[in-house]
């Protein structure tokens, strides 16, 4: 759902906060196999990297983990933080969505989703960072009302769980709920700030696309567009997203998302999903 550090650009992780992302070597080379993406189905940061890999046509394998139960696995790999996404590739463990983008840019240069032109690259990556910082505010809005509703929240977290994992998380839910609420620092003040930050993000999109241009920067889809769309998708509810576009999910977030239903920035998010989000066929 979230990335490391409540005060960082990417918000807290779903299991650990305040720890720096990392790139570390794995025990044996993996140059001969596609990279593996460790993710959550419900993570908008995971969707950012999933979409990037799909859009770039890069082969990869995905292992979708269960929030909170994922912590031992990811900590064993990174030794520092438990946030996802994590990319296992070429003997490396790359954690944090922006670091994964930078790794892809180096490994697959020229990487079409990050412009080679220095000025345009700077603009794209500045937008990417700006929308990343909205991620935690989106999750605050999402869970402000649903976190106390176990029947609504637990299915979001257990989509890829085994029956035993589902049972374990169900039993631990009161403890998990309290811990996650503290991690998000949910309060009337933080929710007002969250709504304001989302308003700013939507207004930025609307301003940059008001003349009809399809992209936030440049003449083609970039990681700026993908990041904006992915990070706002939990509230924009694009039909193309298998979790956030589902009718049951839309009903769950209706009270929090209605504020942005007709906002041109959110309309652009849904339009970009329709026109560009083509998940790979497994």
PDB file of C-alpha atoms in Angstrom:
ATOM      1  CA  UNK A   1       0.000   0.000   0.000  1.00  0.00           C
ATOM      2  CA  UNK A   2       2.634   2.478   1.073  1.00  0.00           C
ATOM      3  CA  UNK A   3       6.359   2.970   0.981  1.00  0.00           C
ATOM      4  CA  UNK A   4       8.886   3.563   3.705  1.00  0.00           C
ATOM      5  CA  UNK A   5       8.870   6.490   6.109  1.00  0.00           C
ATOM      6  CA  UNK A   6       5.811   8.537   7.053  1.00  0.00           C
ATOM      7  CA  UNK A   7       7.866  11.665   6.551  1.00  0.00           C
ATOM      8  CA  UNK A   8       9.364  10.583   3.241  1.00  0.00           C
ATOM      9  CA  UNK A   9       8.052  11.393  -0.189  1.00  0.00           C
ATOM     10  CA  UNK A  10       6.375   8.013  -0.413  1.00  0.00           C
ATOM     11  CA  UNK A  11       4.659   7.658   2.935  1.00  0.00           C
ATOM     12  CA  UNK A  12       4.814   4.803   5.472  1.00  0.00           C
ATOM     13  CA  UNK A  13       4.974   1.127   4.634  1.00  0.00           C
ATOM     14  CA  UNK A  14       2.221  -1.292   5.491  1.00  0.00           C
ATOM     15  CA  UNK A  15       4.437  -2.882   8.086  1.00  0.00           C
ATOM     16  CA  UNK A  16       7.348  -0.606   8.967  1.00  0.00           C
ATOM     17  CA  UNK A  17       7.827   3.118   9.053  1.00  0.00           C
ATOM     18  CA  UNK A  18      10.726   5.502   9.181  1.00  0.00           C
ATOM     19  CA  UNK A  19      13.255   3.184   7.570  1.00  0.00           C
ATOM     20  CA  UNK A  20      15.213   3.996   4.453  1.00  0.00           C
ATOM     21  CA  UNK A  21      14.743   2.046   1.224  1.00  0.00           C
ATOM     22  CA  UNK A  22      17.718   0.109   0.016  1.00  0.00           C
ATOM     23  CA  UNK A  23      19.467  -1.713  -2.779  1.00  0.00           C
ATOM     24  CA  UNK A  24      21.298  -4.821  -1.588  1.00  0.00           C
ATOM     25  CA  UNK A  25      22.889  -7.851  -3.235  1.00  0.00           C
ATOM     26  CA  UNK A  26      21.167 -11.227  -3.140  1.00  0.00           C
ATOM     27  CA  UNK A  27      23.024 -14.435  -2.444  1.00  0.00           C
ATOM     28  CA  UNK A  28      23.181 -15.755  -5.984  1.00  0.00           C
ATOM     29  CA  UNK A  29      23.038 -14.268  -9.484  1.00  0.00           C
ATOM     30  CA  UNK A  30      19.686 -13.982 -11.231  1.00  0.00           C
ATOM     31  CA  UNK A  31      20.863 -12.622 -14.568  1.00  0.00           C
ATOM     32  CA  UNK A  32      19.412 -15.561 -16.448  1.00  0.00           C
ATOM     33  CA  UNK A  33      15.824 -15.175 -15.220  1.00  0.00           C
ATOM     34  CA  UNK A  34      13.285 -12.333 -15.354  1.00  0.00           C
ATOM     35  CA  UNK A  35      13.151 -10.066 -12.314  1.00  0.00           C
ATOM     36  CA  UNK A  36      10.600 -10.781  -9.618  1.00  0.00           C
ATOM     37  CA  UNK A  37       8.325  -8.034  -8.325  1.00  0.00           C
ATOM     38  CA  UNK A  38       7.196  -8.383  -4.724  1.00  0.00           C
ATOM     39  CA  UNK A  39       3.955  -6.467  -4.377  1.00  0.00           C
ATOM     40  CA  UNK A  40       0.500  -6.126  -2.854  1.00  0.00           C
ATOM     41  CA  UNK A  41      -2.606  -6.201  -5.036  1.00  0.00           C
ATOM     42  CA  UNK A  42      -3.964  -3.241  -3.057  1.00  0.00           C
ATOM     43  CA  UNK A  43      -0.760  -1.170  -3.142  1.00  0.00           C
ATOM     44  CA  UNK A  44      -0.830   1.916  -5.345  1.00  0.00           C
ATOM     45  CA  UNK A  45       2.973   2.042  -5.240  1.00  0.00           C
ATOM     46  CA  UNK A  46       3.060  -1.556  -6.487  1.00  0.00           C
ATOM     47  CA  UNK A  47       0.660  -0.582  -9.265  1.00  0.00           C
ATOM     48  CA  UNK A  48       3.062   2.193 -10.273  1.00  0.00           C
ATOM     49  CA  UNK A  49       5.860  -0.313 -10.910  1.00  0.00           C
ATOM     50  CA  UNK A  50       3.568  -2.995 -12.303  1.00  0.00           C
ATOM     51  CA  UNK A  51       2.238  -0.528 -14.883  1.00  0.00           C
ATOM     52  CA  UNK A  52       5.740   0.704 -15.712  1.00  0.00           C
ATOM     53  CA  UNK A  53       6.981  -2.824 -16.376  1.00  0.00           C
ATOM     54  CA  UNK A  54       3.879  -3.686 -18.405  1.00  0.00           C
ATOM     55  CA  UNK A  55       4.071  -0.474 -20.430  1.00  0.00           C
ATOM     56  CA  UNK A  56       7.764  -1.030 -21.156  1.00  0.00           C
ATOM     57  CA  UNK A  57       7.077  -4.593 -22.270  1.00  0.00           C
ATOM     58  CA  UNK A  58       9.653  -5.980 -19.849  1.00  0.00           C
ATOM     59  CA  UNK A  59       9.292  -9.601 -18.724  1.00  0.00           C
ATOM     60  CA  UNK A  60       8.936 -10.128 -14.993  1.00  0.00           C
ATOM     61  CA  UNK A  61       7.386 -12.419 -12.464  1.00  0.00           C
ATOM     62  CA  UNK A  62       5.129 -11.105  -9.728  1.00  0.00           C
ATOM     63  CA  UNK A  63       4.697 -12.454  -6.226  1.00  0.00           C
ATOM     64  CA  UNK A  64       1.768 -10.789  -4.525  1.00  0.00           C
ATOM     65  CA  UNK A  65       2.210 -10.832  -0.783  1.00  0.00           C
ATOM     66  CA  UNK A  66      -0.253 -10.373   2.059  1.00  0.00           C
ATOM     67  CA  UNK A  67       0.069  -7.042   3.894  1.00  0.00           C
ATOM     68  CA  UNK A  68       1.541  -7.333   7.405  1.00  0.00           C
ATOM     69  CA  UNK A  69       2.249 -11.056   6.952  1.00  0.00           C
ATOM     70  CA  UNK A  70       4.837 -10.049   4.359  1.00  0.00           C
ATOM     71  CA  UNK A  71       7.124  -8.384   6.888  1.00  0.00           C
ATOM     72  CA  UNK A  72       9.481 -11.305   7.724  1.00  0.00           C
ATOM     73  CA  UNK A  73      10.001 -12.122   4.035  1.00  0.00           C
ATOM     74  CA  UNK A  74      10.811  -8.567   2.977  1.00  0.00           C
ATOM     75  CA  UNK A  75      12.939  -7.758   6.016  1.00  0.00           C
ATOM     76  CA  UNK A  76      14.997 -10.886   5.382  1.00  0.00           C
ATOM     77  CA  UNK A  77      15.729  -9.592   1.884  1.00  0.00           C
ATOM     78  CA  UNK A  78      16.318  -5.918   2.597  1.00  0.00           C
ATOM     79  CA  UNK A  79      17.547  -6.073   6.198  1.00  0.00           C
ATOM     80  CA  UNK A  80      16.253  -2.530   6.603  1.00  0.00           C
ATOM     81  CA  UNK A  81      12.599  -1.888   5.701  1.00  0.00           C
ATOM     82  CA  UNK A  82       9.450  -3.886   5.015  1.00  0.00           C
ATOM     83  CA  UNK A  83       7.825  -1.725   2.343  1.00  0.00           C
ATOM     84  CA  UNK A  84       6.853  -2.901  -1.125  1.00  0.00           C
ATOM     85  CA  UNK A  85       7.340  -2.843  -4.060  1.00  0.00           C
ATOM     86  CA  UNK A  86      10.640  -4.701  -4.103  1.00  0.00           C
ATOM     87  CA  UNK A  87      12.319  -5.840  -7.305  1.00  0.00           C
ATOM     88  CA  UNK A  88      14.623  -8.861  -7.213  1.00  0.00           C
ATOM     89  CA  UNK A  89      16.831  -8.640 -10.262  1.00  0.00           C
ATOM     90  CA  UNK A  90      20.329  -9.383 -11.445  1.00  0.00           C
ATOM     91  CA  UNK A  91      21.583 -10.262  -7.988  1.00  0.00           C
ATOM     92  CA  UNK A  92      20.104  -7.106  -6.468  1.00  0.00           C
ATOM     93  CA  UNK A  93      17.233  -6.242  -4.150  1.00  0.00           C
ATOM     94  CA  UNK A  94      15.813  -2.873  -5.181  1.00  0.00           C
ATOM     95  CA  UNK A  95      13.322  -1.383  -2.730  1.00  0.00           C
ATOM     96  CA  UNK A  96      11.232   1.784  -3.194  1.00  0.00           C
ATOM     97  CA  UNK A  97       9.351   2.570  -6.387  1.00  0.00           C
ATOM     98  CA  UNK A  98      11.529   5.529  -7.391  1.00  0.00           C
ATOM     99  CA  UNK A  99      14.715   3.521  -6.929  1.00  0.00           C
ATOM    100  CA  UNK A 100      13.201   0.787  -9.075  1.00  0.00           C
ATOM    101  CA  UNK A 101      12.480   3.346 -11.809  1.00  0.00           C
ATOM    102  CA  UNK A 102      16.057   4.590 -11.655  1.00  0.00           C
ATOM    103  CA  UNK A 103      17.351   1.013 -11.821  1.00  0.00           C
ATOM    104  CA  UNK A 104      15.186   0.345 -14.881  1.00  0.00           C
ATOM    105  CA  UNK A 105      16.473   3.525 -16.494  1.00  0.00           C
ATOM    106  CA  UNK A 106      20.086   2.406 -16.024  1.00  0.00           C
ATOM    107  CA  UNK A 107      19.528  -1.222 -16.945  1.00  0.00           C
ATOM    108  CA  UNK A 108      17.336  -0.628 -20.011  1.00  0.00           C
ATOM    109  CA  UNK A 109      18.723   2.642 -21.382  1.00  0.00           C
ATOM    110  CA  UNK A 110      17.316   4.326 -23.313  1.00  0.00           C
ATOM    111  CA  UNK A 111      14.215   3.786 -21.177  1.00  0.00           C
ATOM    112  CA  UNK A 112      11.272   5.234 -23.080  1.00  0.00           C
ATOM    113  CA  UNK A 113       9.221   6.108 -19.980  1.00  0.00           C
ATOM    114  CA  UNK A 114      11.961   8.420 -18.635  1.00  0.00           C
ATOM    115  CA  UNK A 115      13.063  11.015 -21.222  1.00  0.00           C
ATOM    116  CA  UNK A 116      16.725  11.197 -22.191  1.00  0.00           C
ATOM    117  CA  UNK A 117      16.610  14.977 -22.629  1.00  0.00           C
ATOM    118  CA  UNK A 118      17.998  16.388 -19.346  1.00  0.00           C
ATOM    119  CA  UNK A 119      15.482  19.219 -18.987  1.00  0.00           C
ATOM    120  CA  UNK A 120      12.482  17.021 -19.767  1.00  0.00           C
ATOM    121  CA  UNK A 121      13.823  14.245 -17.549  1.00  0.00           C
ATOM    122  CA  UNK A 122      14.115  16.693 -14.673  1.00  0.00           C
ATOM    123  CA  UNK A 123      10.526  17.838 -15.195  1.00  0.00           C
ATOM    124  CA  UNK A 124       9.222  14.266 -15.373  1.00  0.00           C
ATOM    125  CA  UNK A 125      11.076  13.113 -12.260  1.00  0.00           C
ATOM    126  CA  UNK A 126      10.021  16.217 -10.329  1.00  0.00           C
ATOM    127  CA  UNK A 127       6.397  15.380 -11.127  1.00  0.00           C
ATOM    128  CA  UNK A 128       6.996  11.737 -10.216  1.00  0.00           C
ATOM    129  CA  UNK A 129       8.321  12.783  -6.812  1.00  0.00           C
ATOM    130  CA  UNK A 130       5.484  15.236  -6.271  1.00  0.00           C
ATOM    131  CA  UNK A 131       2.781  12.648  -6.931  1.00  0.00           C
ATOM    132  CA  UNK A 132       4.643  10.084  -4.835  1.00  0.00           C
ATOM    133  CA  UNK A 133       4.267  12.394  -1.863  1.00  0.00           C
ATOM    134  CA  UNK A 134       0.492  12.290  -2.285  1.00  0.00           C
ATOM    135  CA  UNK A 135       0.484   8.523  -1.729  1.00  0.00           C
ATOM    136  CA  UNK A 136       0.202   8.566   2.048  1.00  0.00           C
ATOM    137  CA  UNK A 137      -2.595  11.158   1.900  1.00  0.00           C
ATOM    138  CA  UNK A 138      -4.606   8.968  -0.468  1.00  0.00           C
ATOM    139  CA  UNK A 139      -4.283   6.050   1.934  1.00  0.00           C
ATOM    140  CA  UNK A 140      -5.315   8.226   4.866  1.00  0.00           C
ATOM    141  CA  UNK A 141      -8.482   9.168   3.006  1.00  0.00           C
ATOM    142  CA  UNK A 142      -9.122   5.559   2.036  1.00  0.00           C
ATOM    143  CA  UNK A 143      -8.791   4.113   5.517  1.00  0.00           C
ATOM    144  CA  UNK A 144     -10.250   7.016   7.495  1.00  0.00           C
ATOM    145  CA  UNK A 145     -13.628   5.295   7.570  1.00  0.00           C
ATOM    146  CA  UNK A 146     -12.939   1.761   6.384  1.00  0.00           C
ATOM    147  CA  UNK A 147     -10.240   0.801   8.901  1.00  0.00           C
ATOM    148  CA  UNK A 148     -12.837   0.361  11.644  1.00  0.00           C
ATOM    149  CA  UNK A 149     -14.901  -1.822   9.305  1.00  0.00           C
ATOM    150  CA  UNK A 150     -13.210  -5.209   9.332  1.00  0.00           C
ATOM    151  CA  UNK A 151     -15.699  -6.638   6.834  1.00  0.00           C
ATOM    152  CA  UNK A 152     -14.729  -3.968   4.302  1.00  0.00           C
ATOM    153  CA  UNK A 153     -10.990  -3.791   4.953  1.00  0.00           C
ATOM    154  CA  UNK A 154      -9.952  -7.403   5.461  1.00  0.00           C
ATOM    155  CA  UNK A 155     -10.915  -8.497   1.912  1.00  0.00           C
ATOM    156  CA  UNK A 156      -8.670  -5.743   0.516  1.00  0.00           C
ATOM    157  CA  UNK A 157      -5.704  -7.121   2.428  1.00  0.00           C
ATOM    158  CA  UNK A 158      -6.333 -10.827   1.845  1.00  0.00           C
ATOM    159  CA  UNK A 159      -6.990 -11.037  -1.888  1.00  0.00           C
ATOM    160  CA  UNK A 160      -3.874 -13.145  -2.393  1.00  0.00           C
ATOM    161  CA  UNK A 161      -3.952 -14.925   0.968  1.00  0.00           C
ATOM    162  CA  UNK A 162      -4.242 -18.630   1.646  1.00  0.00           C
ATOM    163  CA  UNK A 163      -7.085 -19.707   3.950  1.00  0.00           C
ATOM    164  CA  UNK A 164      -4.581 -19.991   6.802  1.00  0.00           C
ATOM    165  CA  UNK A 165      -3.182 -16.514   6.137  1.00  0.00           C
ATOM    166  CA  UNK A 166      -6.683 -15.079   5.920  1.00  0.00           C
ATOM    167  CA  UNK A 167      -7.549 -16.637   9.265  1.00  0.00           C
ATOM    168  CA  UNK A 168      -4.349 -15.370  10.883  1.00  0.00           C
ATOM    169  CA  UNK A 169      -4.892 -11.796   9.709  1.00  0.00           C
ATOM    170  CA  UNK A 170      -8.523 -11.942  10.778  1.00  0.00           C
ATOM    171  CA  UNK A 171      -7.535 -12.963  14.302  1.00  0.00           C
ATOM    172  CA  UNK A 172      -4.833 -10.307  14.445  1.00  0.00           C
ATOM    173  CA  UNK A 173      -7.039  -7.587  12.967  1.00  0.00           C
ATOM    174  CA  UNK A 174      -7.655  -5.579  16.175  1.00  0.00           C
ATOM    175  CA  UNK A 175      -3.906  -5.302  16.775  1.00  0.00           C
ATOM    176  CA  UNK A 176      -3.167  -4.594  13.106  1.00  0.00           C
ATOM    177  CA  UNK A 177      -5.888  -1.942  12.961  1.00  0.00           C
ATOM    178  CA  UNK A 178      -4.488  -0.084  15.960  1.00  0.00           C
ATOM    179  CA  UNK A 179      -0.935  -0.249  14.654  1.00  0.00           C
ATOM    180  CA  UNK A 180      -1.863   0.861  11.153  1.00  0.00           C
ATOM    181  CA  UNK A 181      -3.999   3.704  12.482  1.00  0.00           C
ATOM    182  CA  UNK A 182      -1.039   4.971  14.518  1.00  0.00           C
ATOM    183  CA  UNK A 183       1.240   4.593  11.506  1.00  0.00           C
ATOM    184  CA  UNK A 184      -1.104   6.710   9.378  1.00  0.00           C
ATOM    185  CA  UNK A 185      -1.509   9.218  12.230  1.00  0.00           C
ATOM    186  CA  UNK A 186      -5.234   9.428  11.535  1.00  0.00           C
ATOM    187  CA  UNK A 187      -6.876  12.494  13.046  1.00  0.00           C
ATOM    188  CA  UNK A 188      -9.214  15.262  11.870  1.00  0.00           C
ATOM    189  CA  UNK A 189      -6.174  17.468  11.239  1.00  0.00           C
ATOM    190  CA  UNK A 190      -4.278  14.907   9.159  1.00  0.00           C
ATOM    191  CA  UNK A 191      -7.414  14.116   7.171  1.00  0.00           C
ATOM    192  CA  UNK A 192      -7.948  17.784   6.368  1.00  0.00           C
ATOM    193  CA  UNK A 193      -4.334  18.012   5.252  1.00  0.00           C
ATOM    194  CA  UNK A 194      -4.721  14.828   3.209  1.00  0.00           C
ATOM    195  CA  UNK A 195      -7.753  16.190   1.372  1.00  0.00           C
ATOM    196  CA  UNK A 196      -5.915  19.451   0.676  1.00  0.00           C
ATOM    197  CA  UNK A 197      -2.875  17.629  -0.724  1.00  0.00           C
ATOM    198  CA  UNK A 198      -5.085  15.519  -2.972  1.00  0.00           C
ATOM    199  CA  UNK A 199      -6.875  18.680  -4.107  1.00  0.00           C
ATOM    200  CA  UNK A 200      -3.474  20.148  -5.028  1.00  0.00           C
ATOM    201  CA  UNK A 201      -2.502  17.050  -6.998  1.00  0.00           C
ATOM    202  CA  UNK A 202      -5.783  17.008  -8.893  1.00  0.00           C
ATOM    203  CA  UNK A 203      -5.496  20.739  -9.613  1.00  0.00           C
ATOM    204  CA  UNK A 204      -1.963  20.265 -10.946  1.00  0.00           C
ATOM    205  CA  UNK A 205      -3.186  17.613 -13.366  1.00  0.00           C
ATOM    206  CA  UNK A 206      -6.117  19.769 -14.452  1.00  0.00           C
ATOM    207  CA  UNK A 207      -3.853  22.773 -15.023  1.00  0.00           C
ATOM    208  CA  UNK A 208      -1.339  20.829 -17.097  1.00  0.00           C
ATOM    209  CA  UNK A 209      -3.982  19.152 -19.259  1.00  0.00           C
ATOM    210  CA  UNK A 210      -6.603  21.903 -19.582  1.00  0.00           C
ATOM    211  CA  UNK A 211      -5.560  22.624 -23.187  1.00  0.00           C
ATOM    212  CA  UNK A 212      -6.295  19.017 -24.137  1.00  0.00           C
ATOM    213  CA  UNK A 213      -2.763  17.678 -24.058  1.00  0.00           C
ATOM    214  CA  UNK A 214      -2.786  13.995 -23.080  1.00  0.00           C
ATOM    215  CA  UNK A 215       0.398  13.934 -20.987  1.00  0.00           C
ATOM    216  CA  UNK A 216       1.719  15.859 -18.005  1.00  0.00           C
ATOM    217  CA  UNK A 217       5.141  16.453 -19.557  1.00  0.00           C
ATOM    218  CA  UNK A 218       6.406  15.909 -23.075  1.00  0.00           C
ATOM    219  CA  UNK A 219       4.747  14.276 -26.032  1.00  0.00           C
ATOM    220  CA  UNK A 220       4.460  10.704 -24.783  1.00  0.00           C
ATOM    221  CA  UNK A 221       3.462   8.711 -21.728  1.00  0.00           C
ATOM    222  CA  UNK A 222       6.086   8.861 -18.991  1.00  0.00           C
ATOM    223  CA  UNK A 223       6.573   7.790 -15.402  1.00  0.00           C
ATOM    224  CA  UNK A 224       5.074  11.144 -14.394  1.00  0.00           C
ATOM    225  CA  UNK A 225       1.717  10.117 -15.892  1.00  0.00           C
ATOM    226  CA  UNK A 226       1.943   6.573 -14.550  1.00  0.00           C
ATOM    227  CA  UNK A 227       2.790   7.787 -11.050  1.00  0.00           C
ATOM    228  CA  UNK A 228      -0.036  10.331 -10.994  1.00  0.00           C
ATOM    229  CA  UNK A 229      -2.547   7.746 -12.162  1.00  0.00           C
ATOM    230  CA  UNK A 230      -1.359   4.909  -9.941  1.00  0.00           C
ATOM    231  CA  UNK A 231      -1.097   6.993  -6.775  1.00  0.00           C
ATOM    232  CA  UNK A 232      -4.582   8.476  -7.217  1.00  0.00           C
ATOM    233  CA  UNK A 233      -6.191   5.234  -8.399  1.00  0.00           C
ATOM    234  CA  UNK A 234      -7.541   4.204  -4.953  1.00  0.00           C
ATOM    235  CA  UNK A 235      -9.840   7.261  -5.089  1.00  0.00           C
ATOM    236  CA  UNK A 236     -10.284   7.575  -8.873  1.00  0.00           C
ATOM    237  CA  UNK A 237     -11.447   3.940  -9.085  1.00  0.00           C
ATOM    238  CA  UNK A 238     -10.535   3.312 -12.757  1.00  0.00           C
ATOM    239  CA  UNK A 239     -12.375   0.344 -14.209  1.00  0.00           C
ATOM    240  CA  UNK A 240      -9.123  -1.074 -15.562  1.00  0.00           C
ATOM    241  CA  UNK A 241      -7.705  -1.621 -12.075  1.00  0.00           C
ATOM    242  CA  UNK A 242      -8.652  -5.112 -10.834  1.00  0.00           C
ATOM    243  CA  UNK A 243      -9.017  -3.946  -7.225  1.00  0.00           C
ATOM    244  CA  UNK A 244      -9.899  -0.260  -7.301  1.00  0.00           C
ATOM    245  CA  UNK A 245     -12.271  -0.647 -10.242  1.00  0.00           C
ATOM    246  CA  UNK A 246     -14.369  -3.406  -8.676  1.00  0.00           C
ATOM    247  CA  UNK A 247     -17.972  -2.434  -7.807  1.00  0.00           C
ATOM    248  CA  UNK A 248     -17.645  -3.655  -4.210  1.00  0.00           C
ATOM    249  CA  UNK A 249     -14.539  -1.523  -3.695  1.00  0.00           C
ATOM    250  CA  UNK A 250     -16.213   1.528  -5.227  1.00  0.00           C
ATOM    251  CA  UNK A 251     -19.056   1.194  -2.747  1.00  0.00           C
ATOM    252  CA  UNK A 252     -16.552   0.918   0.099  1.00  0.00           C
ATOM    253  CA  UNK A 253     -14.758   4.178  -0.714  1.00  0.00           C
ATOM    254  CA  UNK A 254     -17.782   6.077  -2.008  1.00  0.00           C
ATOM    255  CA  UNK A 255     -18.029   8.487   0.925  1.00  0.00           C
ATOM    256  CA  UNK A 256     -14.356   9.462   0.681  1.00  0.00           C
ATOM    257  CA  UNK A 257     -14.027   9.500  -3.111  1.00  0.00           C
ATOM    258  CA  UNK A 258     -17.204  11.421  -4.016  1.00  0.00           C
ATOM    259  CA  UNK A 259     -15.437  14.741  -3.416  1.00  0.00           C
ATOM    260  CA  UNK A 260     -13.345  14.158  -6.547  1.00  0.00           C
ATOM    261  CA  UNK A 261     -15.880  12.319  -8.713  1.00  0.00           C
ATOM    262  CA  UNK A 262     -16.243  15.091 -11.279  1.00  0.00           C
ATOM    263  CA  UNK A 263     -12.864  16.745 -10.903  1.00  0.00           C
ATOM    264  CA  UNK A 264     -11.123  17.133 -14.293  1.00  0.00           C
ATOM    265  CA  UNK A 265      -7.879  15.875 -12.743  1.00  0.00           C
ATOM    266  CA  UNK A 266      -9.540  12.631 -11.725  1.00  0.00           C
ATOM    267  CA  UNK A 267     -11.293  12.419 -15.094  1.00  0.00           C
ATOM    268  CA  UNK A 268      -7.829  12.552 -16.677  1.00  0.00           C
ATOM    269  CA  UNK A 269      -6.650   9.697 -14.428  1.00  0.00           C
ATOM    270  CA  UNK A 270      -9.545   7.500 -15.537  1.00  0.00           C
ATOM    271  CA  UNK A 271      -9.062   8.483 -19.195  1.00  0.00           C
ATOM    272  CA  UNK A 272      -5.344   7.672 -19.055  1.00  0.00           C
ATOM    273  CA  UNK A 273      -6.125   4.295 -17.519  1.00  0.00           C
ATOM    274  CA  UNK A 274      -8.596   3.561 -20.311  1.00  0.00           C
ATOM    275  CA  UNK A 275      -6.162   4.543 -23.040  1.00  0.00           C
ATOM    276  CA  UNK A 276      -2.885   3.194 -21.695  1.00  0.00           C
ATOM    277  CA  UNK A 277      -3.303   0.590 -18.968  1.00  0.00           C
ATOM    278  CA  UNK A 278      -2.838  -2.769 -20.630  1.00  0.00           C
ATOM    279  CA  UNK A 279      -1.853  -5.385 -18.049  1.00  0.00           C
ATOM    280  CA  UNK A 280       0.341  -8.153 -19.377  1.00  0.00           C
ATOM    281  CA  UNK A 281      -1.229 -11.509 -20.043  1.00  0.00           C
ATOM    282  CA  UNK A 282       0.179 -14.146 -17.717  1.00  0.00           C
TER     283      UNK A 282
END
